[in-house]
CSV table of C-alpha atoms in Angstrom, one decimal:
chain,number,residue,atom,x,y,z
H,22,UNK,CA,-43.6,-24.1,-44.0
H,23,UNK,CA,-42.8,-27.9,-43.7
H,24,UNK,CA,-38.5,-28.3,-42.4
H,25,UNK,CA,-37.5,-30.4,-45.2
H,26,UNK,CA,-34.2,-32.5,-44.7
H,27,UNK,CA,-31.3,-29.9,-45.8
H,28,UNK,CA,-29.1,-33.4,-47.5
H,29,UNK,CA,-24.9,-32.7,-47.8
H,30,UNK,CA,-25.4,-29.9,-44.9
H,31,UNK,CA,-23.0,-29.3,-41.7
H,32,UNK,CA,-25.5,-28.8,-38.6
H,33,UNK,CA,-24.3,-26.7,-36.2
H,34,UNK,CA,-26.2,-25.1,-32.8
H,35,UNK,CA,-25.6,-21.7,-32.8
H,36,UNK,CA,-22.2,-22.0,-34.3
H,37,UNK,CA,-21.4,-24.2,-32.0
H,38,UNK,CA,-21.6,-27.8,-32.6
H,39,UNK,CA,-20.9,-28.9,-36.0
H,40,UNK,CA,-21.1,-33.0,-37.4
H,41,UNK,CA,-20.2,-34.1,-40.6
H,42,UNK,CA,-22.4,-36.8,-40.7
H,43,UNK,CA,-26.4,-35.4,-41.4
H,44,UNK,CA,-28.0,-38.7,-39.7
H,45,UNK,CA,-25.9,-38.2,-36.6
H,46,UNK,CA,-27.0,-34.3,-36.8
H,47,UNK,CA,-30.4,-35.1,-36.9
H,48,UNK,CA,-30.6,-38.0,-34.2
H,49,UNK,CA,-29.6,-35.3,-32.4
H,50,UNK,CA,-30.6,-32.2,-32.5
H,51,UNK,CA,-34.5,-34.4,-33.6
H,52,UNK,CA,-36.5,-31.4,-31.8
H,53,UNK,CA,-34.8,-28.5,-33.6
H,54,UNK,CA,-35.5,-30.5,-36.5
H,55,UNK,CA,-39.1,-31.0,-35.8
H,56,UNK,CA,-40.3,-28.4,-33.7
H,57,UNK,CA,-39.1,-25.4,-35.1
H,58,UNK,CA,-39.2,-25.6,-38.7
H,59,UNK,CA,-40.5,-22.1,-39.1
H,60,UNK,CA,-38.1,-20.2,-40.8
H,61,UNK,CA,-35.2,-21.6,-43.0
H,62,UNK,CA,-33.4,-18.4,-44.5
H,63,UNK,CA,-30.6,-19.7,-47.7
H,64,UNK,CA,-27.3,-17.7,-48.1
H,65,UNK,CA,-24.3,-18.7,-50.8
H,66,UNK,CA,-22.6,-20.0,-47.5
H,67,UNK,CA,-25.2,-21.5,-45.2
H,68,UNK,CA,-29.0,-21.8,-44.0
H,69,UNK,CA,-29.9,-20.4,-41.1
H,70,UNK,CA,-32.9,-21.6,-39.4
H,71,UNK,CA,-35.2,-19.1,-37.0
H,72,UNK,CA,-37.6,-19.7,-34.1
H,73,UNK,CA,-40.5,-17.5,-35.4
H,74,UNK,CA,-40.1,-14.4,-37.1
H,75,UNK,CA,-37.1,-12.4,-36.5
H,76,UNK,CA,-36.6,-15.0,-33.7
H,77,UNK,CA,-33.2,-16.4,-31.7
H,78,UNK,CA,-30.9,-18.1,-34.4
H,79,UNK,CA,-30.8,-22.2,-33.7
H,80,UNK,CA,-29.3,-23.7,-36.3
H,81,UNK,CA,-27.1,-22.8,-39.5
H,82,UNK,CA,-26.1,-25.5,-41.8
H,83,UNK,CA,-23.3,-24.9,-43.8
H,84,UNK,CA,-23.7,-25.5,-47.5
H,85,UNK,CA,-20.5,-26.4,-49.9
H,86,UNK,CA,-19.6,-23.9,-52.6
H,87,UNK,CA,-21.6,-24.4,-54.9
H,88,UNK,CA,-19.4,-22.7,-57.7
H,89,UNK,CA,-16.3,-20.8,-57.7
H,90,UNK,CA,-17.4,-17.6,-58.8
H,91,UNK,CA,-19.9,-17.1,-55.4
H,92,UNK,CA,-16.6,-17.7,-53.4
H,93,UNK,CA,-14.6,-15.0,-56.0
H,94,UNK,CA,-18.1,-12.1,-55.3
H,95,UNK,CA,-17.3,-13.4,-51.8
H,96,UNK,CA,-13.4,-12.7,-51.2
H,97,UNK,CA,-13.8,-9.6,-53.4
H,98,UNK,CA,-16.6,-8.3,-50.5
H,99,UNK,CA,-14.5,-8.6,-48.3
H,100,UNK,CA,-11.6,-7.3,-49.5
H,101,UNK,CA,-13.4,-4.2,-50.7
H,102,UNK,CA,-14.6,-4.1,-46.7
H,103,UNK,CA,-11.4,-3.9,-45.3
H,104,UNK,CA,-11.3,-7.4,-44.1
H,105,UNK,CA,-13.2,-6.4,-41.1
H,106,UNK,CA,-14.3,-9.0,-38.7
H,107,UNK,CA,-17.6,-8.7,-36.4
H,108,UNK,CA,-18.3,-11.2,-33.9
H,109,UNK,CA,-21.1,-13.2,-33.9
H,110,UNK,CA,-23.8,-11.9,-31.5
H,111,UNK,CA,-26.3,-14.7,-31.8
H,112,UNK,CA,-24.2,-16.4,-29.8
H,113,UNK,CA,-25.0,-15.9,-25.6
H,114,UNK,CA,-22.7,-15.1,-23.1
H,115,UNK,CA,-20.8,-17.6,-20.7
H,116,UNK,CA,-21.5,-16.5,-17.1
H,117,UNK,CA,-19.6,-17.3,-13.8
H,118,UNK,CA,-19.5,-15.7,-10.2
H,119,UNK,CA,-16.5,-15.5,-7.8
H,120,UNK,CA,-17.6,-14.0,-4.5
H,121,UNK,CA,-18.5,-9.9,-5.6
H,122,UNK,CA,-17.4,-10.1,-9.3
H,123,UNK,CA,-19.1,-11.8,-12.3
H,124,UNK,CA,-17.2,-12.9,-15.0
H,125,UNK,CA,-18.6,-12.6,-18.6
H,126,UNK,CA,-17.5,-14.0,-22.0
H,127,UNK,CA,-19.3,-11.8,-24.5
H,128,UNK,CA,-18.2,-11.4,-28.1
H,129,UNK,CA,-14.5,-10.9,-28.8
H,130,UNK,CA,-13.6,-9.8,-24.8
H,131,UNK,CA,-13.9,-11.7,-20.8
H,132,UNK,CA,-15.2,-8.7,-19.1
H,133,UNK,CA,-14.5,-8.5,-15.0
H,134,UNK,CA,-17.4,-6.8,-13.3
H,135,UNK,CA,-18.3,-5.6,-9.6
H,136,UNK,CA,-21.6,-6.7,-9.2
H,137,UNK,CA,-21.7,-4.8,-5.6
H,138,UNK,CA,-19.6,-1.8,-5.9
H,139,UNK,CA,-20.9,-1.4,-9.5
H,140,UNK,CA,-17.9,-1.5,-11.3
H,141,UNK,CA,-15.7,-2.7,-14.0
H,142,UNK,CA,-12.5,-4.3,-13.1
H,143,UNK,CA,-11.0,-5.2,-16.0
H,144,UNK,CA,-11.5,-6.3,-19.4
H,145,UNK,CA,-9.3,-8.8,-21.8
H,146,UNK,CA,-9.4,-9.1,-25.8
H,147,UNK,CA,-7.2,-11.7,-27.1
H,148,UNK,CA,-4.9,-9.8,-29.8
H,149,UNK,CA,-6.9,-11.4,-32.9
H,150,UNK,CA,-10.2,-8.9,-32.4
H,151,UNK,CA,-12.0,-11.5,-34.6
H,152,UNK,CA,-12.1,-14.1,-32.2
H,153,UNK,CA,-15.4,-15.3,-30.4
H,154,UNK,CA,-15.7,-15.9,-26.5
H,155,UNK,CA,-18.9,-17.4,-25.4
H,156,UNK,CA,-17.1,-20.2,-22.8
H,157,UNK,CA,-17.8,-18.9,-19.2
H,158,UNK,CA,-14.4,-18.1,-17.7
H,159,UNK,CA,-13.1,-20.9,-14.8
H,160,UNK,CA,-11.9,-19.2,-12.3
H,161,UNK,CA,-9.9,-20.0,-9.5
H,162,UNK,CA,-6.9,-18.9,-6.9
H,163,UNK,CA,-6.9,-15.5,-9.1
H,164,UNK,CA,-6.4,-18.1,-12.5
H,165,UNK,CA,-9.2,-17.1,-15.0
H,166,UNK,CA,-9.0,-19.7,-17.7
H,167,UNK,CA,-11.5,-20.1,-20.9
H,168,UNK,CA,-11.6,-21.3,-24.4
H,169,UNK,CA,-11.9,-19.7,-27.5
H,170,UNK,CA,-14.4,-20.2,-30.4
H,171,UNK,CA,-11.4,-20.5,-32.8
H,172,UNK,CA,-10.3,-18.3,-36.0
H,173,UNK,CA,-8.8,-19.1,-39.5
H,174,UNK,CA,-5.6,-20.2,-39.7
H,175,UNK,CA,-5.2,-18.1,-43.1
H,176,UNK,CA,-7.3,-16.0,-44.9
H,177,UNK,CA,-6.8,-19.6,-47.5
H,178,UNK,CA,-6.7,-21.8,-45.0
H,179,UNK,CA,-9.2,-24.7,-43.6
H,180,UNK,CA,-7.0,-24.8,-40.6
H,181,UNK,CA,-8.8,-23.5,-36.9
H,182,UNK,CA,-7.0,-22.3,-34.9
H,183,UNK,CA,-8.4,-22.6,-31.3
H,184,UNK,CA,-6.4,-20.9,-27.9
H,185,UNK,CA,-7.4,-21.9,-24.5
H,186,UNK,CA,-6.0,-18.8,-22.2
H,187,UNK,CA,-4.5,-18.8,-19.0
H,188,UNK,CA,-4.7,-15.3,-16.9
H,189,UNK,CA,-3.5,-14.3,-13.7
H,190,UNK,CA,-5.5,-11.3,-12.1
H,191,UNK,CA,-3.3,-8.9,-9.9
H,192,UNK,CA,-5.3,-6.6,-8.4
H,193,UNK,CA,-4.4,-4.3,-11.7
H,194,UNK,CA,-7.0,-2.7,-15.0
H,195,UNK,CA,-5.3,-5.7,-16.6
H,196,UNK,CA,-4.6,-9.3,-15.6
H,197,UNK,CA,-1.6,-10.8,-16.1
H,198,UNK,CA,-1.4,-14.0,-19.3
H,199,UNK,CA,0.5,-17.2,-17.7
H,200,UNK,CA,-0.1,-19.3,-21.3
H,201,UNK,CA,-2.1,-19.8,-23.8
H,202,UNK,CA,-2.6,-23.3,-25.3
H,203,UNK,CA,-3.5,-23.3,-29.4
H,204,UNK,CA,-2.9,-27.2,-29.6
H,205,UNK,CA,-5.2,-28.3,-27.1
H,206,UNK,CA,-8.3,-27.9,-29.6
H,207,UNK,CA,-8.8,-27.4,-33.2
H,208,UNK,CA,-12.7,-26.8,-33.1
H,209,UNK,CA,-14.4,-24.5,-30.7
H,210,UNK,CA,-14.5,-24.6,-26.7
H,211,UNK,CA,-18.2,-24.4,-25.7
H,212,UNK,CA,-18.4,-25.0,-21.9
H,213,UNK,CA,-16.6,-23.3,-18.6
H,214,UNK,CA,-13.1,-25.4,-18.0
H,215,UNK,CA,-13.2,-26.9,-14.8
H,216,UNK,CA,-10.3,-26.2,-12.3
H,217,UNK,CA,-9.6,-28.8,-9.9
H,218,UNK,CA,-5.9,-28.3,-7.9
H,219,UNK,CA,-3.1,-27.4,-10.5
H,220,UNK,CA,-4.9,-28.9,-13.5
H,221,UNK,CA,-7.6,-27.9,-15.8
H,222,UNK,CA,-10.1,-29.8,-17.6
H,223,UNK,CA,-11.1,-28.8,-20.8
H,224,UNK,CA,-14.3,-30.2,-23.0
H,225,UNK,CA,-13.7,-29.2,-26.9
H,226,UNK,CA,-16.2,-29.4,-29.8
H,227,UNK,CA,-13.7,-31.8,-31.7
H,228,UNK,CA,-14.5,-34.8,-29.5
H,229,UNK,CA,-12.2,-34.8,-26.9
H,230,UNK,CA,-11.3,-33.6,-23.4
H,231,UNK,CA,-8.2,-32.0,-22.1
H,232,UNK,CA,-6.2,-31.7,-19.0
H,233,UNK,CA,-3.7,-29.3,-18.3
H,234,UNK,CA,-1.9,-27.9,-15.8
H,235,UNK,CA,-3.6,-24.9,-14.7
H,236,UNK,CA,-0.4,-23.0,-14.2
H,237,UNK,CA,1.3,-23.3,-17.8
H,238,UNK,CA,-0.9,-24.8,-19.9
H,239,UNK,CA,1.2,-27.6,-20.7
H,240,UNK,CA,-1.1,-30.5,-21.6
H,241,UNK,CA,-1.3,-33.7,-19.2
H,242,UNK,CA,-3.3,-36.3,-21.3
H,243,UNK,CA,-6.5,-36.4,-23.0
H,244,UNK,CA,-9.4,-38.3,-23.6
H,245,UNK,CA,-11.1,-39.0,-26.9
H,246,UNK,CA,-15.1,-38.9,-27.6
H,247,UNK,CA,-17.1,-39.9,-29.9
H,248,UNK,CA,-18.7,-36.6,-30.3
H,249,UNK,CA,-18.3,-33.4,-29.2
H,250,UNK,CA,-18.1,-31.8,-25.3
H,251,UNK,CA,-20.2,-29.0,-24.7
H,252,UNK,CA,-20.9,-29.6,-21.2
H,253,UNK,CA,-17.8,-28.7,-18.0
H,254,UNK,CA,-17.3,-31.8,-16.5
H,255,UNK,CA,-17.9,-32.7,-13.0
H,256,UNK,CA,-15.4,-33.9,-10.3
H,257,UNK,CA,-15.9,-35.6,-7.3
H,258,UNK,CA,-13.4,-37.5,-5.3
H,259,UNK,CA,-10.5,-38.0,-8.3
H,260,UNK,CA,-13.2,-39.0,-11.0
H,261,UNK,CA,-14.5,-37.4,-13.5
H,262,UNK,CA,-18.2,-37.3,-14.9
H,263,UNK,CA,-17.8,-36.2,-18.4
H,264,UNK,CA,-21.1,-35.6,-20.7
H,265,UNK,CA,-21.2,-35.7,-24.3
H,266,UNK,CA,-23.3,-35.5,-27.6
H,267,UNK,CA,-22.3,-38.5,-28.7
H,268,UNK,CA,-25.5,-39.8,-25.9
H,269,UNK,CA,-22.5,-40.9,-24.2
H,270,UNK,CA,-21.4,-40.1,-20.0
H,271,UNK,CA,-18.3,-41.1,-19.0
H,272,UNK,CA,-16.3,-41.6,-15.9
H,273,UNK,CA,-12.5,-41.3,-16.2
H,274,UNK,CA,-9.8,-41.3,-13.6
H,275,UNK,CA,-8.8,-37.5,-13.1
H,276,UNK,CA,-5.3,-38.4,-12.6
H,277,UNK,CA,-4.4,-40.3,-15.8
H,278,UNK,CA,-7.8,-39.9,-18.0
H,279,UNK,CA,-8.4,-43.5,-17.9
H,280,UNK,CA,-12.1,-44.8,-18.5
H,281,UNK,CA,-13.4,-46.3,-15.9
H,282,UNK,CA,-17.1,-46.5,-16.8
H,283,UNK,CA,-19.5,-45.3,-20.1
H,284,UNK,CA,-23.0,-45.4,-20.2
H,285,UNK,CA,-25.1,-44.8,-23.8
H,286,UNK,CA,-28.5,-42.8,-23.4
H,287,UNK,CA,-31.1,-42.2,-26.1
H,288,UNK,CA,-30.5,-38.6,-26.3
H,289,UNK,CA,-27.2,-36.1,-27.3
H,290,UNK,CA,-26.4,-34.6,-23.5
H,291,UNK,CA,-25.4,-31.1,-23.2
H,292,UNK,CA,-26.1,-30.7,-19.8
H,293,UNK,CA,-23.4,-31.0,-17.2
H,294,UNK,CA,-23.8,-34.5,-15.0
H,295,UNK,CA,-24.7,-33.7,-11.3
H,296,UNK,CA,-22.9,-36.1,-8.6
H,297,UNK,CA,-24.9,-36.7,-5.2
H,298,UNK,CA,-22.3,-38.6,-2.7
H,299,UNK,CA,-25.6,-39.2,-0.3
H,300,UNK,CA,-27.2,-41.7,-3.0
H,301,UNK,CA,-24.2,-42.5,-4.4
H,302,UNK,CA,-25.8,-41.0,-8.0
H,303,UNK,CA,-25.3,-39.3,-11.3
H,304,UNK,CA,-27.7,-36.9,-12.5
H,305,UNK,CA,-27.5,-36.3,-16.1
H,306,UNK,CA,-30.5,-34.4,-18.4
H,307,UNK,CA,-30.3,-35.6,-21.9
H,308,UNK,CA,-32.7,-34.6,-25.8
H,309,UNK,CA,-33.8,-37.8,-25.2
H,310,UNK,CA,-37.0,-35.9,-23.1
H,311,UNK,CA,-35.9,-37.2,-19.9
H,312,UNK,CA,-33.8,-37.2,-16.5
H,313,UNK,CA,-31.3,-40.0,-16.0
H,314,UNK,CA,-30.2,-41.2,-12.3
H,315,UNK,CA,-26.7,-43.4,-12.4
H,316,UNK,CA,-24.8,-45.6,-10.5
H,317,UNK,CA,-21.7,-43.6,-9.8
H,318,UNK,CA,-19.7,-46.5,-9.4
H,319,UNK,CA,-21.1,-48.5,-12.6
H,320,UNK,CA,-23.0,-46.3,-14.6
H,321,UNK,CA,-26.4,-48.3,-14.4
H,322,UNK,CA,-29.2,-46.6,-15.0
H,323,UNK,CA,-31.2,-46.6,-11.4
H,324,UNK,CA,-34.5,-44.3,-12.6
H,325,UNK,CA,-35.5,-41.4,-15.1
H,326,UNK,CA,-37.9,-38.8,-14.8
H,327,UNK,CA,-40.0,-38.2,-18.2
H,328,UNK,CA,-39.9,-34.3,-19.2
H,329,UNK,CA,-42.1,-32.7,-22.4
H,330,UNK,CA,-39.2,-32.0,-24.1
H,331,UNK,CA,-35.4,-32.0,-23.9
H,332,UNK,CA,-33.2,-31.1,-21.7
H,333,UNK,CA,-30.6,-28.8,-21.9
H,334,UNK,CA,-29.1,-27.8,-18.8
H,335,UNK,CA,-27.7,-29.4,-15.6
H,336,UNK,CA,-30.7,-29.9,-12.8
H,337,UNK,CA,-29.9,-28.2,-9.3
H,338,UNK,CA,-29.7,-30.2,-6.4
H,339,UNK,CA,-30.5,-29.2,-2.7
H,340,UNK,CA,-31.7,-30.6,0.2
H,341,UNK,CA,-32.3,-34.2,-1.6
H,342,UNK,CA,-34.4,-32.4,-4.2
H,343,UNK,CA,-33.6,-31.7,-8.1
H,344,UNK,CA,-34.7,-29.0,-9.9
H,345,UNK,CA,-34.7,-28.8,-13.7
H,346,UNK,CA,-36.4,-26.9,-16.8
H,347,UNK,CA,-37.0,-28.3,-20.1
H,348,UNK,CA,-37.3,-26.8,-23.7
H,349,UNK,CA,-41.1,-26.9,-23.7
H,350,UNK,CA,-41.2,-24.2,-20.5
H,351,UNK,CA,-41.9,-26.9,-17.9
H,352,UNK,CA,-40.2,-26.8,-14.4
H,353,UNK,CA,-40.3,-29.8,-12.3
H,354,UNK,CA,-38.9,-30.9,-8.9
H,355,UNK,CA,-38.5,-34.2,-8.0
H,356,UNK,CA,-37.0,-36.6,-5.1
H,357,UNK,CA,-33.6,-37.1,-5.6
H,358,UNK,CA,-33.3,-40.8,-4.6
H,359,UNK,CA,-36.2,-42.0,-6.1
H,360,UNK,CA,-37.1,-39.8,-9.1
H,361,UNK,CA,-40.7,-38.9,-7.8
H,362,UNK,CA,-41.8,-36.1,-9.7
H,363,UNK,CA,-42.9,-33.6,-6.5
H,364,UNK,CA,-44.7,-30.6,-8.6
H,365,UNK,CA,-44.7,-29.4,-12.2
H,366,UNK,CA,-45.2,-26.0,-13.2
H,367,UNK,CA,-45.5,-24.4,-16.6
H,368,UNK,CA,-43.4,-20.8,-17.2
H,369,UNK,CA,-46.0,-18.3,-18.3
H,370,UNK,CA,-45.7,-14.5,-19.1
H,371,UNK,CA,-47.8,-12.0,-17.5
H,372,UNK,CA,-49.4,-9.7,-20.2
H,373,UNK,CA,-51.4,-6.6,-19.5
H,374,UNK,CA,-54.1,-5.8,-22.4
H,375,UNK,CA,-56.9,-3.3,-21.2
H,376,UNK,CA,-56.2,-3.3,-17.8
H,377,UNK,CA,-56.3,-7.2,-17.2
H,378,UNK,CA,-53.3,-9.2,-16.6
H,379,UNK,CA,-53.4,-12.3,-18.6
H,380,UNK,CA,-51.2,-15.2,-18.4
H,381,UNK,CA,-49.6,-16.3,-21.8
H,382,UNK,CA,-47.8,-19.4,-22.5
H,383,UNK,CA,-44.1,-18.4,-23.8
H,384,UNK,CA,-42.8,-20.0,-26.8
H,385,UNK,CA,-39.3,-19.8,-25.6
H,386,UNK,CA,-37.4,-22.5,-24.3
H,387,UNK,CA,-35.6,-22.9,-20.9
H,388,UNK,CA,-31.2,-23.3,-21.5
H,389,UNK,CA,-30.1,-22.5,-18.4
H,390,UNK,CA,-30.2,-24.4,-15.2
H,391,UNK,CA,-32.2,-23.1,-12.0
H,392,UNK,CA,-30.5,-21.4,-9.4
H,393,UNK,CA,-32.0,-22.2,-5.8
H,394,UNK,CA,-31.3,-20.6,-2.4
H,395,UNK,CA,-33.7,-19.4,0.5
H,396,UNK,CA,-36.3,-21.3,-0.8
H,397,UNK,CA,-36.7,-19.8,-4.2
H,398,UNK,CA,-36.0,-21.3,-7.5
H,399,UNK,CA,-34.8,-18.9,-10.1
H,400,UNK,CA,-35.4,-19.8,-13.7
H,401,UNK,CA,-33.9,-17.6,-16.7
H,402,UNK,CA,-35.7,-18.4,-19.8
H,403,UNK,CA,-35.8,-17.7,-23.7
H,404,UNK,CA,-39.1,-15.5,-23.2
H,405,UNK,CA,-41.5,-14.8,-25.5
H,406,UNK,CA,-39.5,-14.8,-29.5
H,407,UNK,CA,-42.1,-12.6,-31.1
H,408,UNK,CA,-40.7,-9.6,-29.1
H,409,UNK,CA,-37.3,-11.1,-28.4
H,410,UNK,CA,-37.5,-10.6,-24.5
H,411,UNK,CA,-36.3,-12.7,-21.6
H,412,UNK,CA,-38.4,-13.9,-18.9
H,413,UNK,CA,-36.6,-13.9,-15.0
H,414,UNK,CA,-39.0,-16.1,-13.0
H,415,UNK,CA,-38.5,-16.8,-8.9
H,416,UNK,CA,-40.5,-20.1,-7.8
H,417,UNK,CA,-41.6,-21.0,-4.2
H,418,UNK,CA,-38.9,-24.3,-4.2
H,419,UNK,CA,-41.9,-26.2,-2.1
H,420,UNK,CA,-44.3,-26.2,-4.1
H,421,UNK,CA,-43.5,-24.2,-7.6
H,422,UNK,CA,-45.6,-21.1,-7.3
H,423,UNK,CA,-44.7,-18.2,-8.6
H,424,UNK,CA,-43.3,-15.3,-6.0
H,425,UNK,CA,-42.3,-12.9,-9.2
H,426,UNK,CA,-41.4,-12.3,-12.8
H,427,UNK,CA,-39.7,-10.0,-14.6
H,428,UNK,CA,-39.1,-9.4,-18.8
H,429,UNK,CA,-35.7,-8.6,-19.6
H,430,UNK,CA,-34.2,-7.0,-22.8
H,431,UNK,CA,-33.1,-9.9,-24.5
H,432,UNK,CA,-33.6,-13.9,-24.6
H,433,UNK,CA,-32.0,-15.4,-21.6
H,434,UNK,CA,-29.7,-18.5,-22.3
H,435,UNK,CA,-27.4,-18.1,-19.4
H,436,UNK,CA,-27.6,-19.6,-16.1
H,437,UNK,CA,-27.7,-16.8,-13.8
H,438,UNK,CA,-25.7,-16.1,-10.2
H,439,UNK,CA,-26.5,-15.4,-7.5
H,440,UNK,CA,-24.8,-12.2,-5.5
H,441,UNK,CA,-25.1,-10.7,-2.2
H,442,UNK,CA,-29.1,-10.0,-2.4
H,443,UNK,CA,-29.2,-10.2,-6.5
H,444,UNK,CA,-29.5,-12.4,-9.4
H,445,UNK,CA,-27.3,-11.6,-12.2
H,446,UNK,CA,-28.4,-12.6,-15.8
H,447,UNK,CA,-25.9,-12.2,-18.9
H,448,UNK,CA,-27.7,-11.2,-22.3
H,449,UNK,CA,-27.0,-10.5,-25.5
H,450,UNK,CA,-28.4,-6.7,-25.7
H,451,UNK,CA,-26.6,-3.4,-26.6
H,452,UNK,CA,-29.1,-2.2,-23.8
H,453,UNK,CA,-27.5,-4.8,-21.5
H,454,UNK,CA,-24.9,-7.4,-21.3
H,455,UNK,CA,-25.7,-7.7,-17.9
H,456,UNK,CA,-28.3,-7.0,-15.1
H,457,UNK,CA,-29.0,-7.7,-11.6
H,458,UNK,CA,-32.4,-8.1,-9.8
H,459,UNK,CA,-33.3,-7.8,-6.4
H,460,UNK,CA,-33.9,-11.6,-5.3
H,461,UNK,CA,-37.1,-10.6,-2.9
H,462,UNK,CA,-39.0,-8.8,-5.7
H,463,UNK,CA,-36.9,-8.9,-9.1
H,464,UNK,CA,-36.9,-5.5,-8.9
H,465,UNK,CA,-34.3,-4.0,-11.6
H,466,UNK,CA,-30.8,-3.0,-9.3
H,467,UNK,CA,-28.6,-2.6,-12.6
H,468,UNK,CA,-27.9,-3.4,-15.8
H,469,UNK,CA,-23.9,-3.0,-17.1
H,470,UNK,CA,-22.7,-3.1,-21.1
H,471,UNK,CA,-18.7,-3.4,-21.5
H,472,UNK,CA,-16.8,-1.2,-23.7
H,473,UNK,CA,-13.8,-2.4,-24.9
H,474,UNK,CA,-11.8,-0.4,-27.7
């Protein structure tokens, strides 16, 4: 069915983002709009809107109440429940690496993992088990330091309360909390901090970013945005790069959070900015369908590279050559100082059906940046959304054919890592939270799901 315009709405990606103004929504999130109108489901509270049948959720708009007595059946469910609170699996896990143990933000817990030996280190749940954690944990030093998805202030109240935590690990089954910070955010912290010395930079989905010092939390200044920050920022010689979905990039000074520099694009950026120091360039991927190269010391726009669709995630650079996906499937590498587009490759799913393998094009869209190293390009896609599988794809990083693929259990949103000889990907699966692949061959090495109590 046609997407028709959903007027008074809230827009928000995966729970994530959420705008007040519907033409500021729709500028953009203009693909989700357009491209995926397949499946609008209503509720008293919201519309959620579905890639395909049964597909990954994109988008819920919340609706006002549209009379008292929905929001009295409502209170009296819950009541009647228990109050019990679930967490929101649509959301995907935040995934970070830190020599032999992954790090993973799933549901209401940061789970500690040995990707090598195999085994759990630890796991932390903040004291409210409603909370949400899809942030990827920064860590650094032994700090682990993330971001909430925020909870009610009251079971009456319109008041979010959002904590940015502060651990210590110590070698025990539990880490050690330095601080936590509930006044550094009052909407929900989407993207990995970023540590850099003793302070921590912190992107929030209420239009601004935070620095505070890593080792209590105490805040040091802060930056206002037009628009929310769902990308970590990027530091490089005592500036920051700061992307936004207000089309905006900025550079501040790290010290003081003083603008130096902003550049508008056509496009909302979710993607975190990529610095090269060699061409003296930004790198930033935007839903305008295209790859921006900037000045770094003036923001000027030196070149873009044209994708089929936008661009969600941060390219990978190495060796003067970037490396990105885009939400049609597409995988391009292209020359770093100039923007020439070297090869192009589309992600397709090998299908057996009487004894024939048979390429198919995926419908899924590519979220996570490619991982690169020894050649081979990694790329962790949605996968096919009729059967709600991932697709793990390695790439020759000369010329973009395939060495292997492998299907995994669930959609693939998450960057993956890379450790010792595997690739780690983070799911959402009760089969599999996460799972590690050979790199050679993608053979399956593991796969791990926390418990927590």
């Amino acid at each position: 069915m046609a997407m028709r315009p959903l007027r008074n709405m809230v827009f928000s990606k995966v729970d994530g983002w959420q705008s007040n103004a519907f033409p500021a929504a729709t500028l953009s999130t203009p693909v989700g709009m357009t491209r995926f109108p397949d499946r609008i489901t209503p509720t008293p509270f919201q519309h959620t809107l579905r890639k395909k049948r049964g597909g990954t959720l994109l988008f819920t708009t919340k609706r006002p109440l549209l009379r008292p007595s929905i929001l009295f059946i409502f209170l009296i469910s819950w009541l009647l429940t228990g109050c019990a609170a679930r967490a929101n699996t649509e959301n995907w896990p935040g995934l970070t690496a830190n020599g032999s143990t992954v790090y993973v933000a799933y549901g209401p817990a940061v789970v500690a993992y040995d990707a090598v030996a195999q085994q759990s280190q630890w796991v932390f749940r903040p004291e409210n088990r409603a909370l949400h954690i899809n942030a990827a944990p920064s860590v650094q030093d032994g700090r682990v330091i993330f971001g909430d998805y925020g909870a009610a202030g009251g079971m009456f109240s319109p008041t979010i309360i959002v904590t940015v935590y502060g651990l210590q690990e110590n070698g025990t089954p539990a880490p050690t909390t330095l601080w936590t910070n509930n006044a550094a955010a009052t909407d929900k912290v989407i993207a990995a901090p970023l540590q850099v010395g003793d302070t921590v930079y912190v992107g929030t989905a209420d239009n601004h970013l935070s620095a505070l010092d890593a080792n209590t939390g105490v805040e040091k200044w802060r930056f206002g945005t037009s628009g929310p920050v769902w990308a970590t920022p990027t530091y490089h010689e005592g500036i920051l790069y700061i992307t936004c979905m207000d089309k905006r990039v900025y550079a501040l000074d790290a010290s003081t959070g003083s603008q130096l520099w902003q550049t508008q694009l056509e496009g909302a950026i979710s993607a975190q900015a990529i610095v090269d120091p060699a061409e003296k360039l930004v790198y930033v991927g935007a839903y305008n369908n295209a790859l921006h190269a900037l000045d770094m010391e003036t923001g000027n726009e030196r070149w873009r590279v044209e994708a089929t669709n936008w661009i969600w995630s941060a390219p990978a650079l190495v060796d003067g050559v970037l490396y990105f996906a885009d939400s049609s499937a597409q995988v391009f590498a292209v020359d770093a100082a100039s923007g020439e587009k070297l090869w192009q490759v589309a992600i397709n799913q090998m299908n057996e059906s009487g004894g024939v393998a048979n390429r198919v094009e995926i419908e899924g869209a590519i979220q996570a940046s490619p991982v690169v190293a020894d050649g081979v390009v990694y790329i962790a896609a949605e996968g096919n959304a009729a059967t709600e599988e991932g697709l793990l794809v390695a790439l020759n990083a000369e010329t973009g054919a395939e060495i292997w693929q492998r299907t995994t259990r669930a959609p693939l949103f998450t960057t993956p890592v890379i450790v010792d000889n595997m690739i780690v990907v983070a799911m959402n699966s009760e089969l599999a939270v996460l799972a590690a692949y050979d790199r050679a061959t993608g053979t399956p090495k593991w796969s791990y799901v926390p418990v927590w109590e």
